[in-house]
Short mmCIF file of C-alpha atoms and ligand atoms in Angstrom, two decimals:
data_model
loop_
_atom_site.label_atom_id
_atom_site.label_comp_id
_atom_site.label_asym_id
_atom_site.label_seq_id
_atom_site.Cartn_x
_atom_site.Cartn_y
_atom_site.Cartn_z
CA MET A 1 -19.52 3.57 7.07
CA SER A 2 -18.94 0.56 9.31
CA ASP A 3 -19.61 -3.06 8.48
CA GLN A 4 -20.98 -4.14 11.85
CA PRO A 5 -23.02 -2.37 14.49
CA GLY A 6 -20.66 -1.08 17.14
CA ASP A 7 -17.68 -0.72 14.81
CA PRO A 8 -15.95 2.60 15.32
CA ALA A 9 -16.31 5.30 12.69
CA LEU A 10 -13.67 5.31 9.99
CA PHE A 11 -10.58 7.23 11.01
CA PHE A 12 -9.83 8.18 7.40
CA GLU A 13 -12.57 8.68 4.84
CA LYS A 14 -10.29 7.20 2.17
CA HIS A 15 -7.18 5.20 3.01
CA VAL A 16 -4.82 4.67 0.10
CA PHE A 17 -2.01 2.16 0.11
CA MET A 18 0.67 2.15 -2.55
CA CYS A 19 3.05 -0.76 -2.57
CA THR A 20 6.69 0.33 -2.51
CA ASN A 21 8.09 -3.12 -1.81
CA SER A 22 11.57 -3.83 -3.13
CA ARG A 23 13.07 -7.16 -4.12
CA GLU A 24 16.48 -8.12 -5.42
CA PRO A 25 16.99 -7.55 -9.16
CA GLY A 26 15.88 -10.49 -11.27
CA HIS A 27 13.35 -11.84 -8.78
CA LYS A 28 10.75 -13.86 -10.70
CA ARG A 29 7.83 -11.79 -9.41
CA GLY A 30 9.51 -8.42 -9.78
CA CYS A 31 8.43 -5.66 -7.44
CA CYS A 32 6.71 -2.31 -7.43
CA ALA A 33 9.86 -0.46 -6.34
CA GLU A 34 11.58 -1.31 -9.63
CA LYS A 35 8.65 0.37 -11.40
CA ASP A 36 9.22 3.71 -9.63
CA ALA A 37 6.58 3.16 -6.95
CA GLU A 38 8.43 5.27 -4.40
CA ASP A 39 8.40 8.33 -6.70
CA LEU A 40 4.77 7.68 -7.60
CA ARG A 41 3.75 7.42 -3.97
CA ASN A 42 5.62 10.61 -3.05
CA TYR A 43 3.98 12.39 -5.97
CA MET A 44 0.53 11.12 -5.01
CA LYS A 45 0.92 12.27 -1.44
CA ALA A 46 2.15 15.72 -2.44
CA GLU A 47 -0.59 16.18 -5.05
CA ALA A 48 -3.33 15.08 -2.64
CA LYS A 49 -2.12 17.70 -0.21
CA GLN A 50 -1.92 20.31 -2.96
CA MET A 51 -5.49 19.50 -4.02
CA GLY A 52 -6.68 19.89 -0.44
CA LEU A 53 -8.29 16.45 -0.32
CA GLU A 54 -9.69 16.08 3.17
CA GLY A 55 -10.04 12.78 4.98
CA VAL A 56 -7.60 11.11 2.59
CA ARG A 57 -4.50 9.33 3.85
CA ILE A 58 -1.86 8.02 1.46
CA ASN A 59 0.54 5.44 2.82
CA SER A 60 3.28 3.22 1.51
CA SER A 61 2.71 -0.46 1.96
CA GLY A 62 4.67 -3.65 1.74
CA CYS A 63 3.89 -6.27 -0.87
CA LEU A 64 0.21 -6.51 -1.79
CA ASP A 65 0.66 -9.83 -3.65
CA ARG A 66 -0.09 -8.56 -7.15
CA CYS A 67 3.54 -7.82 -7.94
CA GLU A 68 3.46 -8.80 -11.60
CA ILE A 69 0.81 -6.22 -12.47
CA GLY A 70 2.03 -3.31 -10.35
CA PRO A 71 2.73 -0.62 -9.38
CA ASN A 72 -0.31 -1.30 -7.21
CA VAL A 73 -2.59 1.08 -5.38
CA VAL A 74 -5.59 0.02 -3.28
CA ILE A 75 -8.16 2.39 -1.86
CA TYR A 76 -10.28 1.59 1.20
CA PRO A 77 -12.95 1.33 2.43
CA GLU A 78 -14.20 0.44 -1.06
CA GLY A 79 -11.33 -1.94 -1.82
CA VAL A 80 -10.73 -0.71 -5.36
CA TRP A 81 -7.34 -1.58 -6.85
CA TYR A 82 -5.46 0.29 -9.54
CA ARG A 83 -2.30 -0.08 -11.54
CA CYS A 84 -0.71 3.37 -11.70
CA SER A 85 2.52 3.46 -13.63
CA ASN A 86 3.05 7.18 -14.23
CA PHE A 87 2.20 10.58 -12.81
CA GLU A 88 -0.66 11.12 -15.26
CA GLU A 89 -2.40 7.96 -14.05
CA ILE A 90 -1.90 9.05 -10.45
CA ASP A 91 -3.52 12.38 -11.36
CA GLU A 92 -6.49 10.54 -12.87
CA VAL A 93 -7.06 8.47 -9.73
CA LEU A 94 -6.69 11.51 -7.48
CA GLN A 95 -9.19 13.54 -9.47
CA THR A 96 -11.71 10.94 -10.59
CA HIS A 97 -11.74 8.54 -7.64
CA LEU A 98 -10.64 10.54 -4.62
CA ALA A 99 -11.95 14.00 -5.50
CA GLU A 100 -15.09 13.10 -7.48
CA GLY A 101 -15.97 9.65 -6.12
CA GLY A 102 -15.84 8.00 -9.53
CA ARG A 103 -13.72 5.20 -10.92
CA VAL A 104 -10.91 5.03 -13.48
CA GLU A 105 -12.08 1.77 -14.97
CA ARG A 106 -9.27 1.29 -17.48
CA LEU A 107 -6.72 1.25 -14.62
CA MET A 108 -8.72 -0.96 -12.25
CA HIS A 109 -7.67 -4.48 -11.36
CA GLN A 110 -10.28 -7.18 -11.57
CA PRO A 111 -10.72 -10.04 -9.07
CA GLU A 112 -9.04 -12.49 -11.45
CA ASP A 113 -5.92 -10.31 -11.80
CA GLY A 114 -2.81 -11.23 -9.92
CA PRO A 115 -1.49 -14.55 -8.68
CA LYS A 116 -3.83 -17.51 -8.71
CA LYS A 117 -4.81 -18.74 -5.27
CA ALA A 118 -4.23 -22.42 -4.57
S1 FES B 201 5.92 -5.94 -4.75
FE1 FES B 201 4.18 -4.64 -4.98
S2 FES B 201 2.52 -6.01 -4.90
FE2 FES B 201 4.22 -7.26 -4.50
#
C-alpha cells in the first residue's frame, strides 16, 4: 500500500525496527541497549526466520526518542510501537502482529507516551 499515486510498491511488507542504541551508564534518559535490546533484536530476527515469516524485515535502529519506555520496537507501514522487554513479549508480537495481523494492545505505546514535544 502506498500513500500517494506513483509511490513505488513497498519493498518489505512489514519493516520492523528495534532500537539498540547505547549510551554511557547513568545517562538521564537511559537507553535500550542497557535493557538487553541487542539480545532481543537478535532473538526476534532468528525467530522470524524460524517461523518463515515472508516479507518481514527486522532491523536494528538508532535512538527512536522514546528511550525511557524502551526497549522500543516500531513496525511499518502501520507505525505501531511496542515495548518488548523479554523474549516472551517478542514472541507475542511475532505471532499476533506479524503472523496474524493483530495487535498486542497491552504492549503498545500510545501517542502521548515518550518525551513531550516542545
Ligand atoms: S535509546 Fe532506544 S529509543 Fe532512545
